[in-house]
PDB file of C-alpha atoms in Angstrom:
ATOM      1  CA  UNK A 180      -7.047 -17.531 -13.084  1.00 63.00           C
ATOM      2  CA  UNK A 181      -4.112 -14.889 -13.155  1.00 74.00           C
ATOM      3  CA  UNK A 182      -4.402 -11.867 -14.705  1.00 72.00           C
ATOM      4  CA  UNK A 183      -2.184  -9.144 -15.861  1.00 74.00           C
ATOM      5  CA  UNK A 184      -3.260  -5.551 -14.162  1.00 71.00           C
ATOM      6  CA  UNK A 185      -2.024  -2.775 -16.280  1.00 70.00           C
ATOM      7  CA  UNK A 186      -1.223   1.082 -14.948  1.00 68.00           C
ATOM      8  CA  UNK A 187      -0.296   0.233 -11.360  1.00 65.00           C
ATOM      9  CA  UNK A 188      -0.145   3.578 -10.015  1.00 62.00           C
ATOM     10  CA  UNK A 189       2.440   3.165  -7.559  1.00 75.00           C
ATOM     11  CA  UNK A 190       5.728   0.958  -7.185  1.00 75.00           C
ATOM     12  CA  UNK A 191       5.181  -0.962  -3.494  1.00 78.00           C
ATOM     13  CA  UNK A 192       7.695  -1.354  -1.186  1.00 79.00           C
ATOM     14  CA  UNK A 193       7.006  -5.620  -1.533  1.00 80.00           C
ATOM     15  CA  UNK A 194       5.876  -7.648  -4.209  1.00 81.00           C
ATOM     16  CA  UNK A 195       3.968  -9.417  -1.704  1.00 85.00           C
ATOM     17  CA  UNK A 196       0.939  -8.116  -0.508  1.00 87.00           C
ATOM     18  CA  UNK A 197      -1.275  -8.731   2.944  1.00 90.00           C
ATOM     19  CA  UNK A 198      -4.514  -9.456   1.918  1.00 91.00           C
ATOM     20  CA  UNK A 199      -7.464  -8.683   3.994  1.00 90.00           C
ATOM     21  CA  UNK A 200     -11.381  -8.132   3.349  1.00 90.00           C
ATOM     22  CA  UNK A 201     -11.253  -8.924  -0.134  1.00 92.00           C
ATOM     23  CA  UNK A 202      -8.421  -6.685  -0.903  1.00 92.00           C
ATOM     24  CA  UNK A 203      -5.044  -7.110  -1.319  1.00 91.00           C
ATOM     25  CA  UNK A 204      -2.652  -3.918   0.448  1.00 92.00           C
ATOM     26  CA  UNK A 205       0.920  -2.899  -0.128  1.00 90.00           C
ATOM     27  CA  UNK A 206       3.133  -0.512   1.681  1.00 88.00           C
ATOM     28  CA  UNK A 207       4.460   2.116  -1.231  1.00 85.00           C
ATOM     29  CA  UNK A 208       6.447   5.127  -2.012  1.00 79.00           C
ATOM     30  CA  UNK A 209       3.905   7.686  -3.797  1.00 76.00           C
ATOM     31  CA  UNK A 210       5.933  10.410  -5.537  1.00 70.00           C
ATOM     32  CA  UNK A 211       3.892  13.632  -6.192  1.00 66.00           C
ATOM     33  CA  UNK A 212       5.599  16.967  -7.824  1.00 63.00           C
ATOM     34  CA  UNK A 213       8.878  17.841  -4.981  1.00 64.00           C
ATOM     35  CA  UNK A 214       7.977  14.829  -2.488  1.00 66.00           C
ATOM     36  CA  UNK A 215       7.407  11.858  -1.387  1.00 71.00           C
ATOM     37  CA  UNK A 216       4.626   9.954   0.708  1.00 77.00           C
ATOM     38  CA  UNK A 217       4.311   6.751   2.260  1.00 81.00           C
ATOM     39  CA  UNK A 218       1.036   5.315   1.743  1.00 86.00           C
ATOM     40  CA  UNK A 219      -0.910   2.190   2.232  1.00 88.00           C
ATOM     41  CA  UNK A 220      -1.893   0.827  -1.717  1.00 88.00           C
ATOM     42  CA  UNK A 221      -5.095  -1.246  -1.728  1.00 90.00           C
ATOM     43  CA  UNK A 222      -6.852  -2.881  -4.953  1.00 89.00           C
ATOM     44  CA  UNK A 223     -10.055  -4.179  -4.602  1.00 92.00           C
ATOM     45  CA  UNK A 224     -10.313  -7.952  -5.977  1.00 88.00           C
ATOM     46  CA  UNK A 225     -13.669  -7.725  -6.911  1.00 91.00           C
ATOM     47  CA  UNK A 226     -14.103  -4.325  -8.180  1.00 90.00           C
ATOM     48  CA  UNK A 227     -10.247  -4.360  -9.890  1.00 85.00           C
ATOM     49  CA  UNK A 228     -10.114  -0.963  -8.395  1.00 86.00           C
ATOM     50  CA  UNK A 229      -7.442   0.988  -6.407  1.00 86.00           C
ATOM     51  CA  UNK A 230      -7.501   3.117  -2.752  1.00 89.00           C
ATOM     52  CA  UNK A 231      -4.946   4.902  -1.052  1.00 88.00           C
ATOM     53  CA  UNK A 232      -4.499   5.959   2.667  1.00 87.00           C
ATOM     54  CA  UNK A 233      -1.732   8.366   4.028  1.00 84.00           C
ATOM     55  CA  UNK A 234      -0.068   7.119   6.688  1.00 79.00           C
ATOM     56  CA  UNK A 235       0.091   8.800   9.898  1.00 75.00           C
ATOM     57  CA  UNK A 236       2.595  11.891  10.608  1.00 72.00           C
ATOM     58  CA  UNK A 237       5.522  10.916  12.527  1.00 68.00           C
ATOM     59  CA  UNK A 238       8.019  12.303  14.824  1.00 66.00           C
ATOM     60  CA  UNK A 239      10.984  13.464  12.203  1.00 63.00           C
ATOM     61  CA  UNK A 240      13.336  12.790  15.408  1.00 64.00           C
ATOM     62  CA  UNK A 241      12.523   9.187  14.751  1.00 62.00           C
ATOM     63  CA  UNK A 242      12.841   7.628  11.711  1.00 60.00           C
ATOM     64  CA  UNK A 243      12.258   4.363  10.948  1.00 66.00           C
ATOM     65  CA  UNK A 244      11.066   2.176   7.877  1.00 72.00           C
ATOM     66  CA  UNK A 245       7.711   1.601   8.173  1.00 74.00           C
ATOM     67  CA  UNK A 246       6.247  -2.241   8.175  1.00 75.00           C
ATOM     68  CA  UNK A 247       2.503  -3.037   7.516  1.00 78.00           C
ATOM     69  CA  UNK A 248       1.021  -6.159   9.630  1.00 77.00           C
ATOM     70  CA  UNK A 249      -2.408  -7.304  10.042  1.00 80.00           C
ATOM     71  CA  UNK A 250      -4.288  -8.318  13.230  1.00 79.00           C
ATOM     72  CA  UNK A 251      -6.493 -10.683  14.620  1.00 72.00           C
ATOM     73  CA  UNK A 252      -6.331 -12.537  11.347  1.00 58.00           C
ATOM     74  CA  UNK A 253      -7.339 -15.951  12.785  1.00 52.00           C
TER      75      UNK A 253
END
């Protein structure tokens, strides 16, 4: 059944998500005091419970949008 989740922390990038290992994970823009971070948003569909992981540093010589895929998902 759908559900309405209240207090997402963060606004993704997509309103689609990739799901994998029971949890459904969104590129997003996380805004904290003077800057901003890319991060990877996961909730947990079991536990209705959020995660966060930074993205890697990148070269600031390159700059491109980032894209979130998943592998080996056969």
């Amino acid at each position: 059944s759908w559900t309405t989740i209240q207090n997402f922390p963060i606004t993704p990038h997509e309103r689609v998500g990739k799901f994998v290992s029971g949890t459904l994970n969104w590129l997003a823009d996380k805004r904290c005091a003077s800057s901003k971070q890319c991060v990877i948003l996961s909730f947990d569909m079991e536990k209705e419970s959020y995660g966060e992981m930074l993205l890697p540093q990148i070269d600031v010589g390159y700059m491109a949008a980032p894209l979130l895929y998943v592998l080996n998902m056969l």
